[in-house]
mmCIF file of C-alpha atoms and ligand atoms in Angstrom:
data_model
loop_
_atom_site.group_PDB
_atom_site.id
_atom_site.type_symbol
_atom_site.label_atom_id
_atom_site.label_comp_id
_atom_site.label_asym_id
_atom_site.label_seq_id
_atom_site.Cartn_x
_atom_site.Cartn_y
_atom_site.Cartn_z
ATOM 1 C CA UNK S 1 13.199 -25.569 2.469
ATOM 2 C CA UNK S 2 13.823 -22.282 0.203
ATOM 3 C CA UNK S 3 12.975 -24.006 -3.076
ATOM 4 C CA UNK S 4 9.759 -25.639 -2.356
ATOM 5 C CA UNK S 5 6.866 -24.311 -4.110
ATOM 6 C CA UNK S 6 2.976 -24.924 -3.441
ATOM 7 C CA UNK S 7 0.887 -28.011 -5.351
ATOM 8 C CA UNK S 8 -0.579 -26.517 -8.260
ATOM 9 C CA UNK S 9 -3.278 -28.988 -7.413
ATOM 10 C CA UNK S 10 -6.333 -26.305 -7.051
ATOM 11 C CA UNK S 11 -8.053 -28.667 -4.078
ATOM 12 C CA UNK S 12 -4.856 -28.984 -2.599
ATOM 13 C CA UNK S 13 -4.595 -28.180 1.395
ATOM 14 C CA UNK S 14 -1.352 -26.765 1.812
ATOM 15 C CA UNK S 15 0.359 -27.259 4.987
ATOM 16 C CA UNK S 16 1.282 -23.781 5.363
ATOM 17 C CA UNK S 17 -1.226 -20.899 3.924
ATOM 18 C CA UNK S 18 0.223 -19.689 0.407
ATOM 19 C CA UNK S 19 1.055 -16.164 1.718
ATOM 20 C CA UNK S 20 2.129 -17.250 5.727
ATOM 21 C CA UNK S 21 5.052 -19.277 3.984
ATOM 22 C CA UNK S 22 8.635 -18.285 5.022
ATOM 23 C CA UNK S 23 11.960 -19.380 4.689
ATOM 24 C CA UNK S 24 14.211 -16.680 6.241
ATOM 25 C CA UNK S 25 15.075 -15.007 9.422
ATOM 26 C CA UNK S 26 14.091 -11.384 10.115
ATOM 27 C CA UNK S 27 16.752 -10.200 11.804
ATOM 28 C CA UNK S 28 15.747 -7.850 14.246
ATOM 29 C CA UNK S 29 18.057 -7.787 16.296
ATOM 30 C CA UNK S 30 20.061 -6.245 13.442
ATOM 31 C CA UNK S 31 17.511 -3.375 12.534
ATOM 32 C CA UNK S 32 19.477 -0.897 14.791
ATOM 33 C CA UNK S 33 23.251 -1.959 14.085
ATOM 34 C CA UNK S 34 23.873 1.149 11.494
ATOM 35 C CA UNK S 35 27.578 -0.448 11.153
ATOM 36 C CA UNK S 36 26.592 -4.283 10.658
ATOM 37 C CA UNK S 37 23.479 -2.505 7.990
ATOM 38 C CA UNK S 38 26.296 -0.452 6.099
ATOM 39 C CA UNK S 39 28.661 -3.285 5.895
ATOM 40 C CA UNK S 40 25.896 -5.874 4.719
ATOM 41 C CA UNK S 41 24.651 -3.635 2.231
ATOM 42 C CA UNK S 42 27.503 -3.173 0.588
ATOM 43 C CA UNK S 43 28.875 -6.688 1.147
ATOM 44 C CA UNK S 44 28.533 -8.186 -2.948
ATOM 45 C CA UNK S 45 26.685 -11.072 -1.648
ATOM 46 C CA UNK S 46 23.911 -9.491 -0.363
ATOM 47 C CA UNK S 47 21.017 -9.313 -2.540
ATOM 48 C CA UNK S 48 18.251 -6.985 -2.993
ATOM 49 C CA UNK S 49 14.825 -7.164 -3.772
ATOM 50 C CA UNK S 50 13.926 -3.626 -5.753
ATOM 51 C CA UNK S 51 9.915 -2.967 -5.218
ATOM 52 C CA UNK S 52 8.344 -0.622 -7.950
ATOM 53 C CA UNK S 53 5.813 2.246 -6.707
ATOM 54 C CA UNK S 54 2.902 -0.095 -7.672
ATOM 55 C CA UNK S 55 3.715 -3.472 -5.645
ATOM 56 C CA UNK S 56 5.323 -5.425 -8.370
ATOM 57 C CA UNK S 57 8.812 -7.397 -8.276
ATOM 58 C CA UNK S 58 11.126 -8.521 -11.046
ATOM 59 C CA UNK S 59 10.875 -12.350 -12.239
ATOM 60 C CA UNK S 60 12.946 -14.056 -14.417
ATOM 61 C CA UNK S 61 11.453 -17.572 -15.235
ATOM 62 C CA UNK S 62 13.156 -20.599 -13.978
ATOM 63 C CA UNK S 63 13.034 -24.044 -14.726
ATOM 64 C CA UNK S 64 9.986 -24.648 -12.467
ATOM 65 C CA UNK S 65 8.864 -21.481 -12.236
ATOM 66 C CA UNK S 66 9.640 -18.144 -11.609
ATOM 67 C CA UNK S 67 12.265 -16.262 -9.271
ATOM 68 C CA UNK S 68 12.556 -13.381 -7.730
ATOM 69 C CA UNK S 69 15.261 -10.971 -9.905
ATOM 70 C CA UNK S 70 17.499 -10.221 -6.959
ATOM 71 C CA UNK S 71 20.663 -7.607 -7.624
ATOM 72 C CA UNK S 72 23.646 -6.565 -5.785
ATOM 73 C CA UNK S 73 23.202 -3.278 -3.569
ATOM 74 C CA UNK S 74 25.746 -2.094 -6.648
ATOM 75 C CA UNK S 75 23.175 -3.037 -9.491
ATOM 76 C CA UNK S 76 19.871 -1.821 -7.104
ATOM 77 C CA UNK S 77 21.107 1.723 -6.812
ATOM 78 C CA UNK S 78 18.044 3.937 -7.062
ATOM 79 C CA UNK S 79 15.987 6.048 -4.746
ATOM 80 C CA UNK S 80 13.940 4.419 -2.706
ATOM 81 C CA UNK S 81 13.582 3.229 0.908
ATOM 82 C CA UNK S 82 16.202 -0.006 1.860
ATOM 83 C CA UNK S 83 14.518 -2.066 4.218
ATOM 84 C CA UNK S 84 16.179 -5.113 6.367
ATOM 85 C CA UNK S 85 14.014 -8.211 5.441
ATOM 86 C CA UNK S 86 16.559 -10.754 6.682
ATOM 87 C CA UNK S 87 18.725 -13.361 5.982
ATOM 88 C CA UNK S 88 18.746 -17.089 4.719
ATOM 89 C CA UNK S 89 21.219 -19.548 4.229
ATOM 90 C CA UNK S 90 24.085 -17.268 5.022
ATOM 91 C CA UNK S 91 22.649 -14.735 2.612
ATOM 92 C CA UNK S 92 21.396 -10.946 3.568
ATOM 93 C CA UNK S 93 18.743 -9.856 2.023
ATOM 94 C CA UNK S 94 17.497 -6.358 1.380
ATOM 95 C CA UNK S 95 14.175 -4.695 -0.069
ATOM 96 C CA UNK S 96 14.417 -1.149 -1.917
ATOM 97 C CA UNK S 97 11.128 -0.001 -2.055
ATOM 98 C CA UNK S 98 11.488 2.033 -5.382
ATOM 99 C CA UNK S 99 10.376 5.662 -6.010
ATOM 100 C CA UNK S 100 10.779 5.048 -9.618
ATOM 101 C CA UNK S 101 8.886 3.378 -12.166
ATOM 102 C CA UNK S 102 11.218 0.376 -13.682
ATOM 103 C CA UNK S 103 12.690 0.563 -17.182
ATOM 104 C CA UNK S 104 11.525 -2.516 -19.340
ATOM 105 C CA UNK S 105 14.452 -5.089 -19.611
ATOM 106 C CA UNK S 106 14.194 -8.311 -22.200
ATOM 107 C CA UNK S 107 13.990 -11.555 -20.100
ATOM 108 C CA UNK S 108 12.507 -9.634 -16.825
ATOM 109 C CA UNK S 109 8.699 -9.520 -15.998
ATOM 110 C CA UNK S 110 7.316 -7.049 -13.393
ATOM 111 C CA UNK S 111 4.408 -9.329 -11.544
ATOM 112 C CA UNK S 112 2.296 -8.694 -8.581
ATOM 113 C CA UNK S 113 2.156 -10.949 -5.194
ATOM 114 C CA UNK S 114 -1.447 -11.312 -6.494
ATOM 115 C CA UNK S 115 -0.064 -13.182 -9.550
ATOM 116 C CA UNK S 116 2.944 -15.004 -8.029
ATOM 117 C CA UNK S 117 1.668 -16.089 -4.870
ATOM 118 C CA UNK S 118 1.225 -19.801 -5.724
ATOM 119 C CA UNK S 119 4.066 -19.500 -7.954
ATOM 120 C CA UNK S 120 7.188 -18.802 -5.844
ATOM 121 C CA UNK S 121 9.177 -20.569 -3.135
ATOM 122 C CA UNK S 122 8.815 -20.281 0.233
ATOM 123 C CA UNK S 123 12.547 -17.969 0.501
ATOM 124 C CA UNK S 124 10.719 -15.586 -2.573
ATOM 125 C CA UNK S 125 7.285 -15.303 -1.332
ATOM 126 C CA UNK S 126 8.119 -14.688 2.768
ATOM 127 C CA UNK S 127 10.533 -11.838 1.198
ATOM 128 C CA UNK S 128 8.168 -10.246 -1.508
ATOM 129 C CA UNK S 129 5.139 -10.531 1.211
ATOM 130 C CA UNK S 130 7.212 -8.418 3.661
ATOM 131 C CA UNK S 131 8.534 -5.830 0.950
ATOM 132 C CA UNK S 132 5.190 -5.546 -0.284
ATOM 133 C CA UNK S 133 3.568 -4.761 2.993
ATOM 134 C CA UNK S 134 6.243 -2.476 4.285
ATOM 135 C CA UNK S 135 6.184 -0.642 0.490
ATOM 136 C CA UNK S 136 2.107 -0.154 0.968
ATOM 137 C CA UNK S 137 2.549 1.219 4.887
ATOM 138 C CA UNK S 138 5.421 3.373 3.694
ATOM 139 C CA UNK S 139 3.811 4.656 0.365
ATOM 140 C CA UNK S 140 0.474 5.355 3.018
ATOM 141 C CA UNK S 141 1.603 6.536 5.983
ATOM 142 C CA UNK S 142 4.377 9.520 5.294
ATOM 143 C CA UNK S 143 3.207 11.796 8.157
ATOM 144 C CA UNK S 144 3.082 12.134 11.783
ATOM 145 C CA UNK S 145 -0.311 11.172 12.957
ATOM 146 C CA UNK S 146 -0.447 13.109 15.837
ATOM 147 C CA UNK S 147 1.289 16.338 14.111
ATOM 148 C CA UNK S 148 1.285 16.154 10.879
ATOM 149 C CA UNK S 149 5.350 16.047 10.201
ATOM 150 C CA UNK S 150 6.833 14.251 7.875
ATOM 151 C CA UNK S 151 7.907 11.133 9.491
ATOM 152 C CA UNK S 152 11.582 9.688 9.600
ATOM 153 C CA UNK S 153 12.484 6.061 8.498
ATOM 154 C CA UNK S 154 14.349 4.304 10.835
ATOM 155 C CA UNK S 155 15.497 0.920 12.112
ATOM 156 C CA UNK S 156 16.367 -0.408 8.986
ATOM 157 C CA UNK S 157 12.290 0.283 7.528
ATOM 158 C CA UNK S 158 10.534 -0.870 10.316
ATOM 159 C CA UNK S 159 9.521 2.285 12.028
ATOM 160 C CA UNK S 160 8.738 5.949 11.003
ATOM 161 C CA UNK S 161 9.874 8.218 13.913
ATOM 162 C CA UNK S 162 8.448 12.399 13.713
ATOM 163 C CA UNK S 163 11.236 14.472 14.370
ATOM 164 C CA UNK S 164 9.335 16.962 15.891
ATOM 165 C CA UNK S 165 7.798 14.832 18.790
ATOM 166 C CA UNK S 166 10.162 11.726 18.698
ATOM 167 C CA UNK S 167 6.449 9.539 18.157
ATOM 168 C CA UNK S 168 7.417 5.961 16.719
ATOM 169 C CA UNK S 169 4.917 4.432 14.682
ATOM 170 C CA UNK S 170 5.238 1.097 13.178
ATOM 171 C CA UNK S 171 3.804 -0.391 9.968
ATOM 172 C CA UNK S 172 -0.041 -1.150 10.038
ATOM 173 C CA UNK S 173 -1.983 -4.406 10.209
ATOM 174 C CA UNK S 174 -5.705 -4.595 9.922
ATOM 175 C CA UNK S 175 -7.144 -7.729 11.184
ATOM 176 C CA UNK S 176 -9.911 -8.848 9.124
ATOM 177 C CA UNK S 177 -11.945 -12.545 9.907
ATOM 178 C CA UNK S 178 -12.754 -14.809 6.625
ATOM 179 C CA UNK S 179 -15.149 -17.546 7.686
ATOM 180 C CA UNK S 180 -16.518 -20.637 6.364
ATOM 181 C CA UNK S 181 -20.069 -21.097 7.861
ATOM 182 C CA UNK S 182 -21.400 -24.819 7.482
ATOM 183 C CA UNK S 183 -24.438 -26.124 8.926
ATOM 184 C CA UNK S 184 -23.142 -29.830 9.945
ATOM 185 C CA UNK S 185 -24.728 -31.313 7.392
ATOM 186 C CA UNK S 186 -23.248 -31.462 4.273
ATOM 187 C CA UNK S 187 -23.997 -27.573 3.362
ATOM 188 C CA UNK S 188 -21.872 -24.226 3.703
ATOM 189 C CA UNK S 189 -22.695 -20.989 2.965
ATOM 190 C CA UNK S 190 -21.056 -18.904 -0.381
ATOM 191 C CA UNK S 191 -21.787 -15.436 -0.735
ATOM 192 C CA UNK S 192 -20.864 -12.697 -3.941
ATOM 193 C CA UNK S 193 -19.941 -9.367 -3.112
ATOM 194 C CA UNK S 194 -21.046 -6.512 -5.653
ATOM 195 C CA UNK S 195 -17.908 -6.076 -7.617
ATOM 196 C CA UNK S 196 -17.866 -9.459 -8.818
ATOM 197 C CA UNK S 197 -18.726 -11.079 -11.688
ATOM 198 C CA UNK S 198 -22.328 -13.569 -11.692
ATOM 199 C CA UNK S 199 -21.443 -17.076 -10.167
ATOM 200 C CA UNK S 200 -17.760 -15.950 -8.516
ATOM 201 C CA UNK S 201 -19.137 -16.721 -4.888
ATOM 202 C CA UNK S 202 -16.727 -17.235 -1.512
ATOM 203 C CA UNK S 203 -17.054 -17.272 1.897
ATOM 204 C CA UNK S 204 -17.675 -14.521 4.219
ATOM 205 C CA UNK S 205 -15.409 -11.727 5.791
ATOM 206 C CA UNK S 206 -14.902 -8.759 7.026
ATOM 207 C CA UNK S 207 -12.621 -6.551 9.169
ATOM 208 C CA UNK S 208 -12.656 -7.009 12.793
ATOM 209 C CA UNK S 209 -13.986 -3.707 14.592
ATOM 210 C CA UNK S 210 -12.276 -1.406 17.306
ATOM 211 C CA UNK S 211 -12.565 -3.230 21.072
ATOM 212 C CA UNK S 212 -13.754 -6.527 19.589
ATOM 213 C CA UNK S 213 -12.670 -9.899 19.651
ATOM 214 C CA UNK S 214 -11.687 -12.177 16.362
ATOM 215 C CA UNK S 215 -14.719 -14.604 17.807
ATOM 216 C CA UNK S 216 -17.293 -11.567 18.205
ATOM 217 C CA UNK S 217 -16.249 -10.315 14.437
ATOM 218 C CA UNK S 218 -17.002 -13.955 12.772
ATOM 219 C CA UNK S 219 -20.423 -14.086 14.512
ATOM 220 C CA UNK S 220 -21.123 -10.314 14.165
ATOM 221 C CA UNK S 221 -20.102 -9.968 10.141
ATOM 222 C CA UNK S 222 -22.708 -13.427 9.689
ATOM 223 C CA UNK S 223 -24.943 -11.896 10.646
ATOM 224 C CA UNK S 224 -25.261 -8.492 9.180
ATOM 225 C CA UNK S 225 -24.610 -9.607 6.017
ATOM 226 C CA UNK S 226 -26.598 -12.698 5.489
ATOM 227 C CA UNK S 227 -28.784 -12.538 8.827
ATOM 228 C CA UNK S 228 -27.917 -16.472 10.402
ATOM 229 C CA UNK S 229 -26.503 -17.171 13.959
ATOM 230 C CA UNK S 230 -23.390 -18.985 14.015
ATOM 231 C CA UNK S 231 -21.408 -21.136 17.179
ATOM 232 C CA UNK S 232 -18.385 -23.476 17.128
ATOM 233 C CA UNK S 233 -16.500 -20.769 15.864
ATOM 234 C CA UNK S 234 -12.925 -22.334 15.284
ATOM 235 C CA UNK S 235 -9.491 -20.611 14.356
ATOM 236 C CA UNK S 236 -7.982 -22.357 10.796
ATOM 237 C CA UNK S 237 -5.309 -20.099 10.362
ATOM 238 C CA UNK S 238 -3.765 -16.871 9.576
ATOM 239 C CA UNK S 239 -1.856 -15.393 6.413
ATOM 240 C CA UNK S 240 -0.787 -11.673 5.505
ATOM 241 C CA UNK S 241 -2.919 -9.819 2.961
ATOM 242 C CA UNK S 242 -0.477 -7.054 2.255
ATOM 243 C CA UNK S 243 -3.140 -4.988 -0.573
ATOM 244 C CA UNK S 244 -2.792 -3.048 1.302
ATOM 245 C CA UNK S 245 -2.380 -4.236 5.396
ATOM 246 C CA UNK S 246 -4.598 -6.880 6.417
ATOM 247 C CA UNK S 247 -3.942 -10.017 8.270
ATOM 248 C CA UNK S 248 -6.440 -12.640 7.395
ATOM 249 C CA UNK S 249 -7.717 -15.108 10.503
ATOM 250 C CA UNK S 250 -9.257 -17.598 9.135
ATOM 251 C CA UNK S 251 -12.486 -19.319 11.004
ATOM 252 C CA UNK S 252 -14.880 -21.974 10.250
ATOM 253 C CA UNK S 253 -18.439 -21.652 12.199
ATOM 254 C CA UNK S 254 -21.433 -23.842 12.638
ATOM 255 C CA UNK S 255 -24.816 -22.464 12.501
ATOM 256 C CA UNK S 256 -27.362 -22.275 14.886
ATOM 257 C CA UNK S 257 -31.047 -22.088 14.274
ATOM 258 C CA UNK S 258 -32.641 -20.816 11.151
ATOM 259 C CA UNK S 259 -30.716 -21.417 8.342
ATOM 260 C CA UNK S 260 -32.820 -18.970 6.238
ATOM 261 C CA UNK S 261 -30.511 -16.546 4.558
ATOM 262 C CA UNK S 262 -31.278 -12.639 4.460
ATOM 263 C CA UNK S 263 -28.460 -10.978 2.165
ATOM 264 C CA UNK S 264 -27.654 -7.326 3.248
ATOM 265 C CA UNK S 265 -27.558 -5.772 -0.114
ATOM 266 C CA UNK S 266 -25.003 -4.007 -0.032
ATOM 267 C CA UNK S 267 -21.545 -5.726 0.830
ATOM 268 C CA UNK S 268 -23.219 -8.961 -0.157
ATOM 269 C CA UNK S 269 -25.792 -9.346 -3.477
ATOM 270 C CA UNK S 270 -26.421 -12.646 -3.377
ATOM 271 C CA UNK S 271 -25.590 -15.670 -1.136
ATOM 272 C CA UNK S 272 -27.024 -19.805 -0.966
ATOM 273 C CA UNK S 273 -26.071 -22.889 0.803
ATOM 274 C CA UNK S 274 -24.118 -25.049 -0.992
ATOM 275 C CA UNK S 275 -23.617 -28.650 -0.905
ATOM 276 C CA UNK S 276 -19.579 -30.419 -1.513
ATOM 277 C CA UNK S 277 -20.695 -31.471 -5.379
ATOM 278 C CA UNK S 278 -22.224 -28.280 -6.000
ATOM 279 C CA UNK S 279 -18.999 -26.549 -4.661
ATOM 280 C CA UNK S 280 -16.454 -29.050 -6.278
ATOM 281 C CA UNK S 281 -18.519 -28.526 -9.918
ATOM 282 C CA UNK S 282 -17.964 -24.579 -9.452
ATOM 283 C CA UNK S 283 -14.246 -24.788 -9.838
ATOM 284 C CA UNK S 284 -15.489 -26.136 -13.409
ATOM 285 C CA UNK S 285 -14.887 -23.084 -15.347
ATOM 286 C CA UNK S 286 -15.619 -24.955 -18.602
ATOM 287 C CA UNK S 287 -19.123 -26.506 -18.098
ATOM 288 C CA UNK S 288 -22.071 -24.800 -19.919
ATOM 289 C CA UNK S 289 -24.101 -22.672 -17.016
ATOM 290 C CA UNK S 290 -27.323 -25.388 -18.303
ATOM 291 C CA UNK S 291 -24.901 -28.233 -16.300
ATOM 292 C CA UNK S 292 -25.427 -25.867 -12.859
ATOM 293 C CA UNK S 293 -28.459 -25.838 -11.377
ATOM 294 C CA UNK S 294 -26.823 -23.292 -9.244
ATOM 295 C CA UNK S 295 -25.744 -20.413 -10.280
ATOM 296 C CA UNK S 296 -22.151 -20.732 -8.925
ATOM 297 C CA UNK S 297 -18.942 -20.781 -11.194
ATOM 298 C CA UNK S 298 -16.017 -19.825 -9.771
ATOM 299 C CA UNK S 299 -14.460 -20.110 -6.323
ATOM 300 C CA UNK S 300 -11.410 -17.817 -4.772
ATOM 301 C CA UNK S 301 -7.798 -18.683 -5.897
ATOM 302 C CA UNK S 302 -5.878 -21.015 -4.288
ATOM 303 C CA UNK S 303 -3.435 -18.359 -2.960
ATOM 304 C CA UNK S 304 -6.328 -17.212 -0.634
ATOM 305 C CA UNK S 305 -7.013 -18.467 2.656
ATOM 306 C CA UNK S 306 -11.182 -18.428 1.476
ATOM 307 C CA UNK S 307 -10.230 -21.205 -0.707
ATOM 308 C CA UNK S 308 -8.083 -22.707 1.757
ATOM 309 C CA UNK S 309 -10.832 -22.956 3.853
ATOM 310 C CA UNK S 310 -13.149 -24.530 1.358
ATOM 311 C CA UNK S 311 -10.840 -26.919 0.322
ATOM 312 C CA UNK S 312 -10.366 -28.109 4.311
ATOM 313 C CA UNK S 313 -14.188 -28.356 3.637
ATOM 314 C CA UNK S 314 -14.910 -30.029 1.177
ATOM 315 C CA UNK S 315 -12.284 -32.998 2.396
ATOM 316 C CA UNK S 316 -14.162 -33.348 5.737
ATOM 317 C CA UNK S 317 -17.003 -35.765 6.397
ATOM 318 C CA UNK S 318 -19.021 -33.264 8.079
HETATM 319 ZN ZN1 ZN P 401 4.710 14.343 15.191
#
């Protein structure tokens, strides 16, 4: 239903994964209908979704939580590209992907998907995901990449077409695998990537390479970057990562052999198998480091599908 929002509960196992939630229909069907576009655009009831240069949305908070600011195509008139993201309970809905930085208003926050992501309802975050992702390809991808033109935007935002060479190309996705490796007995493997802090640790990923399969990039990606074999590897689930165009496909995998870890060094400093009460005691951000005998304090936020996956973890027997 459009107003449900996520448990705030941070070991919570949503249903859905926090950014693959939805609530309206794409309509594309309707992407090439320039006289049902006009007529919905400037139909009062429509609303639109304005997206600033940098990613962010309007919010105004509600009583449990916030919203989306959505205005009439009257009130969003700016430059910008209008995209078609769809329609829900009767309602069109619109995304203007802004060239213009927005004016500060009193009641209205600018916010991130980063920051709202566990925040909004399922109608406001399958809307703000889309915008977001089509706003990054758009903001990316101006030119022809076979001529170099300056591409065309057409079917309502959905495609670029060159005018020179009639090419269509359609916004990017990146497939990328995140993957919980376990060893079937109580211990998984965390990992901490250079740019973070000491003691934020989460599971492993990477993007999945050129003529390879999801399966080959879990077992591959282990193994470079903290030198284990890994089998059983089993899909848990997909979600958009829109900063700027990856899909995330979630895996858990089982190892096999020697569970000796060798950390690459560079995409991964550090990494440890840890057991469920050493992983549930990391989310403890207040307990004195002395409390830890490992050094792990922090896991991913619960809009990511890492901690998703950790969660489904840490609630199984094995
Ligand atoms: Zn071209």
């Amino acid at each position: 239903m459009p107003g449900s929002r996520p448990p705030q509960d941070p070991w919570a196992i949503p249903d859905v994964p926090i950014l693959a939630r939805f609530a309206h229909d794409r309509l594309a069907e309707r992407r090439d209908d320039a006289g049902w576009l006009a007529e919905a655009w400037a139909d009062p009831g429509s609303r639109v979704l304005v997206i600033a240069p940098g990613g962010t949305a309007a919010v105004t908070e509600g009583q449990d939580g916030p919203n989306l600011r959505m205005l009439s195509a009257a009130e969003a008139d700016q430059p910008g590209i209008r995209v078609l993201l769809g329609a829900a309970g009767g309602t069109v809905y619109f995304g203007l992907l802004s060239d213009t930085e927005p004016r500060s208003e009193s009641g209205v926050d600018w916010r991130g998907l980063r920051e709202l992501g566990t925040l909004l309802t399922d109608l406001d975050v399958g809307l703000l995901t889309s915008a977001v992702a089509l706003g990054a390809w758009h903001h990316r991808h101006p030119h022809c990449p076979r001529c170099g033109t300056r591409t065309e935007v057409a079917q309502a935002g959905w495609i670029r077409v060159c005018p020179l060479d009639s090419s269509q190309h359609f916004p990017r996705t990146d497939p990328a695998v995140i993957m919980l490796v376990h060893d079937g007995a109580g211990r998984c493997v965390l990992t901490r990537g250079p740019q973070w802090r000491a003691g934020r640790m989460s599971v492993l990923a990477g993007f999945v390479e050129a003529g390879e399969s999801a399966e080959a990039a879990v077992a591959r990606e282990v193994a470079e970057e903290v030198g284990i074999a890994v089998r059983d590897v089993r899909y848990a689930g997909s979600q958009p990562h829109p900063f700027p165009s990856s899909l995330m496909l979630g895996y858990t995998a089982l190892l096999d052999g020697d569970p000796t870890l060798r950390v690459d060094g560079g995409e991964i400093v550090e990494a440890g198998w840890f057991t469920r009460e050493e992983v549930r005691r990391a989310a403890d951000w207040g307990s004195e480091p002395a409390d830890l005998e490992v050094q792990l304090r922090g896991l991913p936020s619960a809009m990511s599908i890492a901690r998703q996956l950790i969660n489904t973890w840490l609630a199984d027997q094995d």
